[in-house]
mmCIF file of C-alpha atoms (C1' of nucleotides) in Angstrom:
data_model
loop_
_atom_site.group_PDB
_atom_site.id
_atom_site.type_symbol
_atom_site.label_atom_id
_atom_site.label_comp_id
_atom_site.label_asym_id
_atom_site.label_seq_id
_atom_site.Cartn_x
_atom_site.Cartn_y
_atom_site.Cartn_z
ATOM 1 C CA MET A 340 -94.416 -167.845 42.189
ATOM 2 C CA THR A 341 -94.206 -164.084 43.048
ATOM 3 C CA THR A 342 -96.338 -161.689 40.366
ATOM 4 C CA LYS A 343 -92.128 -160.214 39.374
ATOM 5 C CA GLU A 344 -91.475 -164.444 38.889
ATOM 6 C CA ASN A 345 -94.819 -164.198 36.967
ATOM 7 C CA LEU A 346 -94.870 -161.251 34.808
ATOM 8 C CA ILE A 347 -90.915 -161.960 33.239
ATOM 9 C CA LYS A 348 -92.362 -165.764 32.467
ATOM 10 C CA LEU A 349 -95.527 -163.646 30.003
ATOM 11 C CA ALA A 350 -93.128 -161.040 28.500
ATOM 12 C CA THR A 351 -91.166 -164.228 27.861
ATOM 13 C CA ASP A 352 -93.755 -166.135 26.196
ATOM 14 C CA LEU A 353 -94.747 -163.516 25.119
ATOM 15 C CA ILE A 354 -91.335 -161.949 23.506
ATOM 16 C CA LEU A 355 -90.719 -165.346 21.764
ATOM 17 C CA GLU A 356 -93.804 -165.193 20.396
ATOM 18 C CA LYS A 357 -94.363 -161.558 18.479
ATOM 19 C CA GLY A 358 -91.220 -160.133 19.077
ATOM 20 C CA PHE A 359 -90.146 -157.002 22.050
ATOM 21 C CA ASN A 360 -92.010 -154.698 20.414
ATOM 22 C CA ALA A 361 -94.896 -156.308 19.093
ATOM 23 C CA PHE A 362 -95.937 -156.548 23.319
ATOM 24 C CA SER A 363 -97.548 -154.079 25.343
ATOM 25 C CA PHE A 364 -97.653 -153.481 28.987
ATOM 26 C CA TYR A 365 -101.656 -154.077 28.419
ATOM 27 C CA ASP A 366 -100.958 -157.833 26.955
ATOM 28 C CA LEU A 367 -99.356 -158.857 30.488
ATOM 29 C CA ALA A 368 -101.701 -156.713 32.714
ATOM 30 C CA LYS A 369 -104.624 -158.119 31.072
ATOM 31 C CA THR A 370 -103.293 -161.872 31.034
ATOM 32 C CA MET A 371 -102.356 -160.635 35.396
ATOM 33 C CA ASP A 372 -105.336 -159.086 35.756
ATOM 34 C CA ILE A 373 -103.784 -155.871 37.242
ATOM 35 C CA LYS A 374 -103.327 -152.369 36.013
ATOM 36 C CA THR A 375 -99.964 -151.553 33.791
ATOM 37 C CA ALA A 376 -98.981 -149.276 35.760
ATOM 38 C CA SER A 377 -98.155 -151.875 38.427
ATOM 39 C CA ILE A 378 -96.573 -153.589 36.260
ATOM 40 C CA HIS A 379 -93.867 -150.511 36.579
ATOM 41 C CA TYR A 380 -94.025 -151.233 39.913
ATOM 42 C CA HIS A 381 -91.475 -154.232 39.225
ATOM 43 C CA PHE A 382 -89.862 -153.191 36.240
ATOM 44 C CA PRO A 383 -90.005 -149.359 36.213
ATOM 45 C CA THR A 384 -89.433 -148.846 32.250
ATOM 46 C CA LYS A 385 -90.394 -152.376 29.179
ATOM 47 C CA THR A 386 -86.464 -152.084 29.169
ATOM 48 C CA ASP A 387 -86.107 -153.606 32.807
ATOM 49 C CA LEU A 388 -88.232 -155.890 31.434
ATOM 50 C CA GLY A 389 -86.193 -156.810 29.021
ATOM 51 C CA ILE A 390 -82.881 -156.662 30.890
ATOM 52 C CA ALA A 391 -85.122 -159.799 33.471
ATOM 53 C CA VAL A 392 -86.326 -161.147 30.671
ATOM 54 C CA ILE A 393 -82.475 -161.884 28.890
ATOM 55 C CA ARG A 394 -80.346 -162.344 32.834
ATOM 56 C CA GLN A 395 -83.755 -164.840 34.188
ATOM 57 C CA GLN A 396 -82.844 -166.897 30.143
ATOM 58 C CA SER A 397 -79.268 -166.927 30.815
ATOM 59 C CA GLU A 398 -79.773 -168.412 34.366
ATOM 60 C CA SER A 399 -81.681 -170.828 32.524
ATOM 61 C CA PHE A 400 -79.048 -171.714 30.423
ATOM 62 C CA ILE A 401 -76.683 -171.881 33.425
ATOM 63 C CA ALA A 402 -78.740 -174.245 35.051
ATOM 64 C CA LEU A 403 -78.439 -176.824 31.283
ATOM 65 C CA GLN A 404 -75.411 -176.498 31.266
ATOM 66 C CA ALA A 405 -74.597 -177.058 34.746
ATOM 67 C CA ALA A 406 -76.752 -180.403 34.708
ATOM 68 C CA ASN A 407 -75.075 -181.973 31.830
ATOM 69 C CA GLN A 408 -71.960 -181.013 33.210
ATOM 70 C CA LYS A 409 -70.483 -185.025 33.681
ATOM 71 C CA LYS A 410 -72.609 -186.345 30.223
ATOM 72 C CA ASP A 411 -70.871 -186.952 27.232
ATOM 73 C CA PRO A 412 -70.785 -184.654 24.570
ATOM 74 C CA VAL A 413 -73.558 -186.658 22.642
ATOM 75 C CA THR A 414 -76.312 -186.341 25.233
ATOM 76 C CA LYS A 415 -74.845 -182.539 26.339
ATOM 77 C CA LEU A 416 -75.616 -181.671 22.558
ATOM 78 C CA GLU A 417 -79.097 -182.566 22.795
ATOM 79 C CA ALA A 418 -79.767 -180.747 26.045
ATOM 80 C CA PHE A 419 -79.218 -177.964 23.862
ATOM 81 C CA PHE A 420 -80.952 -178.360 21.163
ATOM 82 C CA SER A 421 -84.178 -178.891 24.097
ATOM 83 C CA ILE A 422 -84.463 -176.153 24.849
ATOM 84 C CA TYR A 423 -84.897 -175.120 20.669
ATOM 85 C CA SER A 424 -87.337 -178.375 21.290
ATOM 86 C CA ARG A 425 -89.969 -177.226 24.275
ATOM 87 C CA HIS A 426 -89.661 -173.267 22.014
ATOM 88 C CA LYS A 427 -90.484 -175.660 18.596
ATOM 89 C CA SER A 428 -92.947 -176.911 20.526
ATOM 90 C CA GLN A 429 -95.027 -173.707 21.435
ATOM 91 C CA GLY A 430 -94.365 -171.785 18.130
ATOM 92 C CA LYS A 431 -92.423 -169.802 19.859
ATOM 93 C CA VAL A 432 -88.230 -168.683 18.263
ATOM 94 C CA CYS A 433 -85.801 -168.222 20.137
ATOM 95 C CA MET A 434 -83.964 -165.004 22.509
ATOM 96 C CA VAL A 435 -81.227 -164.948 21.274
ATOM 97 C CA GLY A 436 -82.762 -164.591 16.991
ATOM 98 C CA SER A 437 -85.884 -162.554 18.375
ATOM 99 C CA LEU A 438 -83.511 -160.155 20.432
ATOM 100 C CA CYS A 439 -81.382 -159.865 17.476
ATOM 101 C CA THR A 440 -83.615 -159.523 14.984
ATOM 102 C CA ASP A 441 -85.094 -156.164 16.891
ATOM 103 C CA LEU A 442 -81.771 -155.012 17.760
ATOM 104 C CA TYR A 443 -81.438 -151.749 16.196
ATOM 105 C CA SER A 444 -84.270 -150.512 18.192
ATOM 106 C CA LEU A 445 -84.186 -151.192 21.246
ATOM 107 C CA ASP A 446 -82.623 -149.891 24.392
ATOM 108 C CA PRO A 447 -79.105 -149.933 23.869
ATOM 109 C CA ALA A 448 -79.022 -151.366 27.132
ATOM 110 C CA ILE A 449 -80.338 -154.571 26.122
ATOM 111 C CA GLU A 450 -77.711 -155.030 23.472
ATOM 112 C CA LYS A 451 -75.391 -154.649 26.867
ATOM 113 C CA GLU A 452 -77.320 -157.212 27.967
ATOM 114 C CA LEU A 453 -77.382 -159.723 25.835
ATOM 115 C CA LYS A 454 -73.895 -160.251 24.807
ATOM 116 C CA PRO A 455 -72.216 -162.020 27.080
ATOM 117 C CA VAL A 456 -75.171 -163.991 27.359
ATOM 118 C CA VAL A 457 -74.858 -165.739 23.991
ATOM 119 C CA GLU A 458 -70.483 -165.166 24.373
ATOM 120 C CA SER A 459 -71.373 -167.667 26.771
ATOM 121 C CA ILE A 460 -74.201 -169.778 24.616
ATOM 122 C CA LEU A 461 -71.666 -170.116 22.076
ATOM 123 C CA GLN A 462 -68.610 -171.087 24.378
ATOM 124 C CA TRP A 463 -70.371 -173.023 25.743
ATOM 125 C CA VAL A 464 -71.959 -175.449 22.252
ATOM 126 C CA THR A 465 -68.007 -174.893 21.869
ATOM 127 C CA ASP A 466 -66.566 -176.618 24.321
ATOM 128 C CA ILE A 467 -69.146 -179.730 23.438
ATOM 129 C CA LEU A 468 -67.938 -180.165 20.031
ATOM 130 C CA LYS A 469 -63.507 -179.492 21.368
ATOM 131 C CA GLU A 470 -64.706 -182.473 23.815
ATOM 132 C CA GLY A 471 -66.953 -184.291 21.646
ATOM 133 C CA LYS A 472 -63.408 -184.332 18.537
ATOM 134 C CA ARG A 473 -61.006 -184.636 21.602
ATOM 135 C CA LYS A 474 -63.061 -188.417 21.836
ATOM 136 C CA GLY A 475 -64.268 -188.880 18.574
ATOM 137 C CA VAL A 476 -67.406 -189.003 18.915
ATOM 138 C CA PHE A 477 -68.202 -185.564 16.498
ATOM 139 C CA HIS A 478 -66.247 -185.262 13.541
ATOM 140 C CA PHE A 479 -65.418 -181.853 11.574
ATOM 141 C CA SER A 480 -63.068 -179.387 9.984
ATOM 142 C CA ALA A 481 -64.260 -176.061 10.770
ATOM 143 C CA THR A 482 -63.063 -174.652 13.523
ATOM 144 C CA PRO A 483 -65.154 -175.798 17.027
ATOM 145 C CA ARG A 484 -66.424 -172.005 17.064
ATOM 146 C CA THR A 485 -66.903 -171.920 13.903
ATOM 147 C CA LYS A 486 -68.637 -175.039 14.258
ATOM 148 C CA ALA A 487 -70.839 -173.714 16.778
ATOM 149 C CA LEU A 488 -72.057 -170.839 15.087
ATOM 150 C CA LEU A 489 -73.285 -173.478 12.954
ATOM 151 C CA ILE A 490 -75.109 -175.320 14.928
ATOM 152 C CA ILE A 491 -76.676 -172.100 16.951
ATOM 153 C CA THR A 492 -77.844 -170.674 13.488
ATOM 154 C CA ASN A 493 -78.978 -173.647 12.126
ATOM 155 C CA MET A 494 -81.962 -173.867 15.542
ATOM 156 C CA LEU A 495 -82.322 -170.426 15.530
ATOM 157 C CA GLY A 496 -83.419 -169.486 12.389
ATOM 158 C CA ILE A 497 -84.844 -173.563 12.069
ATOM 159 C CA LEU A 498 -87.154 -172.068 14.366
ATOM 160 C CA GLN A 499 -87.892 -168.935 12.736
ATOM 161 C CA VAL A 500 -88.488 -170.355 8.966
ATOM 162 C CA SER A 501 -89.797 -173.636 9.864
ATOM 163 C CA ARG A 502 -92.628 -171.238 10.984
ATOM 164 C CA ILE A 503 -93.719 -171.506 7.150
ATOM 165 C CA THR A 504 -92.440 -173.842 5.753
ATOM 166 C CA GLY A 505 -93.532 -176.760 8.277
ATOM 167 C CA LYS A 506 -92.649 -177.372 11.748
ATOM 168 C CA THR A 507 -91.542 -180.859 11.054
ATOM 169 C CA ASP A 508 -89.062 -179.492 9.457
ATOM 170 C CA PHE A 509 -87.284 -178.549 13.325
ATOM 171 C CA ASN A 510 -86.907 -182.541 13.499
ATOM 172 C CA GLU A 511 -85.567 -182.743 10.133
ATOM 173 C CA VAL A 512 -82.578 -180.452 10.356
ATOM 174 C CA ARG A 513 -82.008 -181.474 14.320
ATOM 175 C CA THR A 514 -81.300 -185.260 13.405
ATOM 176 C CA ALA A 515 -79.045 -184.076 10.384
ATOM 177 C CA ILE A 516 -76.729 -181.668 12.216
ATOM 178 C CA LEU A 517 -76.927 -184.975 15.035
ATOM 179 C CA LYS A 518 -75.993 -187.297 11.787
ATOM 180 C CA GLU A 519 -73.601 -185.645 10.677
ATOM 181 C CA LEU A 520 -71.523 -184.641 13.045
ATOM 182 C CA LYS A 521 -70.805 -188.342 14.108
ATOM 183 C CA THR A 522 -70.023 -188.981 10.358
ATOM 184 C CA LYS A 523 -65.986 -188.997 9.336
ATOM 185 C CA THR A 524 -65.008 -186.764 7.060
ATOM 186 C CA GLU A 525 -61.809 -188.130 4.516
ATOM 187 C CA MET B 1219 -87.113 -143.835 -9.416
ATOM 188 C CA THR B 1220 -90.464 -143.401 -8.862
ATOM 189 C CA THR B 1221 -91.792 -142.052 -5.468
ATOM 190 C CA LYS B 1222 -93.920 -145.584 -5.085
ATOM 191 C CA GLU B 1223 -90.137 -147.602 -5.844
ATOM 192 C CA ASN B 1224 -88.439 -145.523 -3.244
ATOM 193 C CA LEU B 1225 -91.094 -145.745 -0.618
ATOM 194 C CA ILE B 1226 -90.776 -148.986 -0.885
ATOM 195 C CA LYS B 1227 -86.861 -149.298 -1.151
ATOM 196 C CA LEU B 1228 -86.654 -147.609 1.900
ATOM 197 C CA ALA B 1229 -89.496 -149.230 4.291
ATOM 198 C CA THR B 1230 -87.285 -152.763 3.376
ATOM 199 C CA ASP B 1231 -84.474 -151.019 4.351
ATOM 200 C CA LEU B 1232 -85.854 -149.851 7.783
ATOM 201 C CA ILE B 1233 -87.989 -153.673 8.606
ATOM 202 C CA LEU B 1234 -84.139 -156.000 7.768
ATOM 203 C CA GLU B 1235 -82.478 -152.720 9.570
ATOM 204 C CA LYS B 1236 -85.166 -152.723 12.665
ATOM 205 C CA GLY B 1237 -87.559 -154.844 11.848
ATOM 206 C CA PHE B 1238 -92.067 -154.998 10.663
ATOM 207 C CA ASN B 1239 -93.053 -152.954 13.672
ATOM 208 C CA ALA B 1240 -89.807 -150.563 14.697
ATOM 209 C CA PHE B 1241 -90.481 -148.647 11.711
ATOM 210 C CA SER B 1242 -92.821 -146.150 11.373
ATOM 211 C CA PHE B 1243 -94.950 -144.013 8.412
ATOM 212 C CA TYR B 1244 -92.332 -140.880 9.902
ATOM 213 C CA ASP B 1245 -90.057 -142.529 9.523
ATOM 214 C CA LEU B 1246 -89.780 -142.923 5.308
ATOM 215 C CA ALA B 1247 -91.817 -139.748 5.395
ATOM 216 C CA LYS B 1248 -89.099 -137.324 6.926
ATOM 217 C CA THR B 1249 -86.333 -139.890 4.728
ATOM 218 C CA MET B 1250 -88.166 -138.799 1.356
ATOM 219 C CA ASP B 1251 -89.560 -135.368 2.309
ATOM 220 C CA ILE B 1252 -92.751 -136.039 2.355
ATOM 221 C CA LYS B 1253 -96.501 -136.057 4.468
ATOM 222 C CA THR B 1254 -97.183 -139.347 6.167
ATOM 223 C CA ALA B 1255 -100.673 -139.157 4.508
ATOM 224 C CA SER B 1256 -98.910 -138.907 1.625
ATOM 225 C CA ILE B 1257 -97.309 -142.985 1.947
ATOM 226 C CA HIS B 1258 -101.064 -143.103 1.957
ATOM 227 C CA TYR B 1259 -102.570 -142.386 -1.795
ATOM 228 C CA HIS B 1260 -99.624 -145.172 -2.869
ATOM 229 C CA PHE B 1261 -100.090 -147.653 -0.216
ATOM 230 C CA PRO B 1262 -103.198 -147.546 1.656
ATOM 231 C CA THR B 1263 -102.056 -149.667 5.240
ATOM 232 C CA LYS B 1264 -99.037 -150.924 6.009
ATOM 233 C CA THR B 1265 -98.880 -153.937 5.705
ATOM 234 C CA ASP B 1266 -100.133 -153.744 1.805
ATOM 235 C CA LEU B 1267 -96.289 -152.187 1.673
ATOM 236 C CA GLY B 1268 -95.247 -154.488 3.885
ATOM 237 C CA ILE B 1269 -96.361 -156.893 0.887
ATOM 238 C CA ALA B 1270 -95.094 -154.729 -1.556
ATOM 239 C CA VAL B 1271 -91.739 -155.306 0.082
ATOM 240 C CA ILE B 1272 -91.749 -158.734 0.098
ATOM 241 C CA ARG B 1273 -92.392 -158.823 -3.417
ATOM 242 C CA GLN B 1274 -89.954 -156.893 -4.634
ATOM 243 C CA GLN B 1275 -87.464 -159.829 -2.573
ATOM 244 C CA SER B 1276 -89.104 -162.084 -4.720
ATOM 245 C CA GLU B 1277 -88.938 -160.324 -7.746
ATOM 246 C CA SER B 1278 -84.775 -159.708 -6.489
ATOM 247 C CA PHE B 1279 -84.386 -163.121 -5.663
ATOM 248 C CA ILE B 1280 -86.033 -164.359 -9.358
ATOM 249 C CA ALA B 1281 -83.497 -162.259 -11.449
ATOM 250 C CA LEU B 1282 -80.664 -163.403 -9.603
ATOM 251 C CA GLN B 1283 -81.439 -167.429 -10.116
ATOM 252 C CA ALA B 1284 -82.616 -166.220 -13.761
ATOM 253 C CA ALA B 1285 -79.318 -164.483 -13.985
ATOM 254 C CA ASN B 1286 -76.667 -167.886 -13.012
ATOM 255 C CA GLN B 1287 -79.141 -170.525 -14.020
ATOM 256 C CA LYS B 1288 -76.515 -171.600 -16.814
ATOM 257 C CA LYS B 1289 -73.422 -170.742 -14.083
ATOM 258 C CA ASP B 1290 -72.129 -173.585 -12.060
ATOM 259 C CA PRO B 1291 -73.234 -174.630 -9.147
ATOM 260 C CA VAL B 1292 -70.498 -173.480 -6.672
ATOM 261 C CA THR B 1293 -71.526 -169.748 -8.813
ATOM 262 C CA LYS B 1294 -74.921 -170.756 -8.456
ATOM 263 C CA LEU B 1295 -74.190 -170.655 -4.711
ATOM 264 C CA GLU B 1296 -71.856 -168.162 -3.950
ATOM 265 C CA ALA B 1297 -74.411 -165.472 -5.848
ATOM 266 C CA PHE B 1298 -76.797 -167.005 -3.114
ATOM 267 C CA PHE B 1299 -74.717 -166.133 -0.370
ATOM 268 C CA SER B 1300 -74.057 -162.724 -1.660
ATOM 269 C CA ILE B 1301 -77.580 -161.617 -0.932
ATOM 270 C CA TYR B 1302 -76.457 -161.968 2.372
ATOM 271 C CA SER B 1303 -73.401 -160.861 2.205
ATOM 272 C CA ARG B 1304 -74.459 -157.667 0.903
ATOM 273 C CA HIS B 1305 -76.896 -157.388 3.793
ATOM 274 C CA LYS B 1306 -74.372 -158.032 6.644
ATOM 275 C CA SER B 1307 -72.200 -155.428 4.981
ATOM 276 C CA GLN B 1308 -74.626 -152.487 5.620
ATOM 277 C CA GLY B 1309 -75.874 -154.188 9.763
ATOM 278 C CA LYS B 1310 -78.937 -155.655 9.107
ATOM 279 C CA VAL B 1311 -80.707 -159.183 9.271
ATOM 280 C CA CYS B 1312 -82.520 -161.272 5.519
ATOM 281 C CA MET B 1313 -86.195 -160.417 4.644
ATOM 282 C CA VAL B 1314 -87.347 -163.653 5.729
ATOM 283 C CA GLY B 1315 -85.392 -163.516 9.342
ATOM 284 C CA SER B 1316 -87.344 -160.138 10.067
ATOM 285 C CA LEU B 1317 -90.218 -161.758 9.502
ATOM 286 C CA CYS B 1318 -91.133 -164.361 10.270
ATOM 287 C CA THR B 1319 -89.897 -163.224 14.140
ATOM 288 C CA ASP B 1320 -92.718 -161.093 14.028
ATOM 289 C CA LEU B 1321 -94.464 -163.044 12.289
ATOM 290 C CA TYR B 1322 -97.411 -163.486 14.634
ATOM 291 C CA SER B 1323 -97.646 -159.696 15.596
ATOM 292 C CA LEU B 1324 -99.298 -158.989 11.692
ATOM 293 C CA ASP B 1325 -101.192 -159.500 9.041
ATOM 294 C CA PRO B 1326 -101.469 -162.521 8.092
ATOM 295 C CA ALA B 1327 -101.577 -161.464 4.908
ATOM 296 C CA ILE B 1328 -97.699 -161.375 5.037
ATOM 297 C CA GLU B 1329 -97.371 -164.684 5.988
ATOM 298 C CA LYS B 1330 -99.988 -165.262 3.196
ATOM 299 C CA GLU B 1331 -97.603 -163.313 0.717
ATOM 300 C CA LEU B 1332 -94.461 -164.680 2.225
ATOM 301 C CA LYS B 1333 -94.511 -168.540 2.376
ATOM 302 C CA PRO B 1334 -94.121 -168.901 -1.429
ATOM 303 C CA VAL B 1335 -91.277 -166.709 -1.530
ATOM 304 C CA VAL B 1336 -89.884 -168.933 1.165
ATOM 305 C CA GLU B 1337 -91.096 -172.077 -0.638
ATOM 306 C CA SER B 1338 -89.074 -170.892 -4.045
ATOM 307 C CA ILE B 1339 -85.920 -169.948 -1.992
ATOM 308 C CA LEU B 1340 -86.266 -172.572 -0.474
ATOM 309 C CA GLN B 1341 -86.516 -174.983 -3.670
ATOM 310 C CA TRP B 1342 -84.078 -172.714 -5.420
ATOM 311 C CA VAL B 1343 -80.738 -174.022 -2.736
ATOM 312 C CA THR B 1344 -82.336 -177.426 -3.088
ATOM 313 C CA ASP B 1345 -82.121 -177.750 -6.805
ATOM 314 C CA ILE B 1346 -78.510 -176.284 -6.804
ATOM 315 C CA LEU B 1347 -77.406 -178.836 -4.086
ATOM 316 C CA LYS B 1348 -79.039 -181.967 -6.114
ATOM 317 C CA GLU B 1349 -77.315 -180.559 -9.364
ATOM 318 C CA GLY B 1350 -73.925 -179.828 -7.394
ATOM 319 C CA LYS B 1351 -74.542 -183.165 -5.211
ATOM 320 C CA ARG B 1352 -75.676 -185.067 -9.119
ATOM 321 C CA LYS B 1353 -72.317 -183.417 -10.933
ATOM 322 C CA GLY B 1354 -69.999 -184.677 -7.992
ATOM 323 C CA VAL B 1355 -68.602 -180.952 -6.198
ATOM 324 C CA PHE B 1356 -71.294 -180.919 -3.853
ATOM 325 C CA HIS B 1357 -71.031 -184.137 -0.841
ATOM 326 C CA PHE B 1358 -74.107 -184.136 1.717
ATOM 327 C CA SER B 1359 -75.285 -187.259 3.488
ATOM 328 C CA ALA B 1360 -78.940 -185.267 3.940
ATOM 329 C CA THR B 1361 -82.199 -184.735 1.799
ATOM 330 C CA PRO B 1362 -81.067 -181.935 -0.504
ATOM 331 C CA ARG B 1363 -83.163 -179.968 0.871
ATOM 332 C CA THR B 1364 -83.089 -180.835 4.262
ATOM 333 C CA LYS B 1365 -78.442 -179.580 3.723
ATOM 334 C CA ALA B 1366 -80.845 -176.018 1.931
ATOM 335 C CA LEU B 1367 -82.806 -175.701 5.201
ATOM 336 C CA LEU B 1368 -78.878 -175.427 6.921
ATOM 337 C CA ILE B 1369 -77.603 -173.299 4.467
ATOM 338 C CA ILE B 1370 -80.436 -171.059 4.559
ATOM 339 C CA THR B 1371 -80.409 -171.060 8.085
ATOM 340 C CA ASN B 1372 -76.716 -170.819 8.240
ATOM 341 C CA MET B 1373 -76.377 -167.707 6.017
ATOM 342 C CA LEU B 1374 -79.840 -166.692 8.233
ATOM 343 C CA GLY B 1375 -78.810 -166.984 11.556
ATOM 344 C CA ILE B 1376 -75.935 -165.501 11.178
ATOM 345 C CA LEU B 1377 -77.294 -161.951 10.306
ATOM 346 C CA GLN B 1378 -78.222 -162.286 13.542
ATOM 347 C CA VAL B 1379 -75.656 -164.070 15.144
ATOM 348 C CA SER B 1380 -73.043 -161.537 14.385
ATOM 349 C CA ARG B 1381 -75.087 -158.535 15.094
ATOM 350 C CA ILE B 1382 -73.448 -159.506 18.088
ATOM 351 C CA THR B 1383 -70.614 -161.490 18.847
ATOM 352 C CA GLY B 1384 -68.802 -159.136 15.634
ATOM 353 C CA LYS B 1385 -69.827 -159.194 12.120
ATOM 354 C CA THR B 1386 -66.136 -160.937 11.183
ATOM 355 C CA ASP B 1387 -68.236 -163.878 11.979
ATOM 356 C CA PHE B 1388 -69.882 -164.302 8.805
ATOM 357 C CA ASN B 1389 -67.569 -164.301 6.803
ATOM 358 C CA GLU B 1390 -66.203 -167.483 8.914
ATOM 359 C CA VAL B 1391 -69.650 -169.179 8.280
ATOM 360 C CA ARG B 1392 -69.679 -168.761 5.458
ATOM 361 C CA THR B 1393 -66.460 -170.825 3.633
ATOM 362 C CA ALA B 1394 -67.310 -173.371 5.998
ATOM 363 C CA ILE B 1395 -70.906 -174.091 4.437
ATOM 364 C CA LEU B 1396 -68.269 -174.550 1.302
ATOM 365 C CA LYS B 1397 -65.553 -175.502 2.273
ATOM 366 C CA GLU B 1398 -67.191 -178.820 4.036
ATOM 367 C CA LEU B 1399 -70.088 -178.628 0.782
ATOM 368 C CA LYS B 1400 -66.997 -180.072 -1.380
ATOM 369 C CA THR B 1401 -65.683 -182.166 1.085
ATOM 370 C CA LYS B 1402 -66.199 -186.423 0.745
ATOM 371 C CA THR B 1403 -68.022 -188.382 3.725
ATOM 372 C CA GLU B 1404 -67.008 -191.549 3.692
ATOM 373 C "C1'" DG C 1241 -99.452 -137.099 -5.685
ATOM 374 C "C1'" DT C 1242 -99.319 -134.417 -1.745
ATOM 375 C "C1'" DC C 1243 -100.263 -131.259 0.884
ATOM 376 C "C1'" DT C 1244 -103.363 -129.468 5.817
ATOM 377 C "C1'" DA C 1245 -105.735 -131.218 9.769
ATOM 378 C "C1'" DT C 1246 -107.811 -134.562 12.413
ATOM 379 C "C1'" DA C 1247 -109.207 -138.791 14.499
ATOM 380 C "C1'" DC C 1248 -108.235 -142.065 17.674
ATOM 381 C "C1'" DG C 1249 -106.869 -145.553 19.941
ATOM 382 C "C1'" DC C 1250 -102.373 -147.465 22.154
ATOM 383 C "C1'" DT C 1251 -98.538 -146.457 24.675
ATOM 384 C "C1'" DG C 1252 -95.277 -145.915 27.956
ATOM 385 C "C1'" DA C 1253 -94.727 -143.790 32.193
ATOM 386 C "C1'" DT C 1254 -95.570 -140.475 36.148
ATOM 387 C "C1'" DA C 1255 -98.259 -139.133 40.552
ATOM 388 C "C1'" DG C 1256 -100.250 -140.064 43.598
ATOM 389 C "C1'" DA C 1257 -104.719 -142.661 47.119
ATOM 390 C "C1'" DC C 1258 -105.316 -146.695 49.043
ATOM 391 C "C1'" DG D 132 -98.241 -153.313 46.225
ATOM 392 C "C1'" DT D 133 -101.642 -152.463 43.410
ATOM 393 C "C1'" DC D 134 -105.062 -149.023 42.829
ATOM 394 C "C1'" DT D 135 -107.101 -144.135 39.645
ATOM 395 C "C1'" DA D 136 -106.724 -141.247 36.657
ATOM 396 C "C1'" DT D 137 -103.742 -138.909 33.932
ATOM 397 C "C1'" DC D 138 -100.581 -137.589 30.582
ATOM 398 C "C1'" DA D 139 -97.887 -137.058 26.421
ATOM 399 C "C1'" DG D 140 -96.566 -139.098 22.494
ATOM 400 C "C1'" DC D 141 -96.879 -141.978 18.662
ATOM 401 C "C1'" DG D 142 -98.829 -144.667 14.436
ATOM 402 C "C1'" DT D 143 -102.392 -145.649 11.402
ATOM 403 C "C1'" DA D 144 -105.840 -144.076 8.953
ATOM 404 C "C1'" DT D 145 -108.726 -140.850 6.289
ATOM 405 C "C1'" DA D 146 -111.286 -136.586 4.412
ATOM 406 C "C1'" DG D 147 -111.307 -132.680 1.896
ATOM 407 C "C1'" DA D 148 -108.484 -129.355 -0.840
ATOM 408 C "C1'" DC D 149 -105.201 -128.256 -3.960
#
DNA sequence: GTCTATACGCTGATAGAC
DNA sequence: GTCTATCAGCGTATAGAC
């Protein structure tokens, strides 16, 4: 792994753990055992580093989506949930939740970069739900897009709230979402 | 309104808009037209100010809860949602979401202060759901506590995500939650 | 309660040597 | 690519006058 890739990975970890405004180039430098000035060679500004983090996460989402393209809707949704499970096991929140919370304190370039990523995630979940409904395995009354928002906000939110209420709540929520989706409504 | 009260209100606004780490005593000072040193008279440290914000929000929750004590479950839940509606109209996120996201970068005293508040909010919503179920107006298969977590995370999450996806999504979600709660499951 | 003055660590960032 | 050296600005916080 190159220094650049390492920096992106470390920055991602710190953003998901403490937030964009709470990590510094020095945090990265001491872990990498280099000087802060060297980081600026790879990323001129902190915003540039933030953008690289967003792009990398976006690619990661797209890869997961592609890897599950031919699977059934339940498996697809579980693949989506697995991202959050991994974050939860590390006490982290998700990138979208972390950056959206701090959004209005960040360089507008961050919002610009984040927007299409959020929209593509929303589209992905929406498509999974549509397919599930068509195949008769998922049942819900809201529009697929609204139901996708409900599920995404459940995942995003429980990562944050369960830092306080207890980490077992994540699995409670995850299980409940799937169970409810599989239950027919009158 | 006293200077102290004004400071709490302003700090609350800034935390919900930009996050705890993104606002400074200077932000407060310039708005109040005083010097930063004066703020330290009211709140020795930034953490002390944060704690005051949490207490004030807690009181606000308790007051709303008390004011709706004798209402029906639907009205109670709508009162709960109204908090988030007000935040949304100002482009803000909620206190719990904002602080939980930054939690691991903050003084542990913040977490200690926040924990009972989150638990009391969760208890409030849980009780509303229990009552609604008992009276036959709400229908859900998860435990009341888990369903409360689902609804709270929907509210918390949509405030954050809709900064990107569009503010009308808040009402979509709010309406869908209530509609789904009122629908019988098989 | 608010002020002036000040301390001082941290932060992102730059210039230029190697 | 990484370093040393350096910077200006910001941030919280304190001491002591008024």
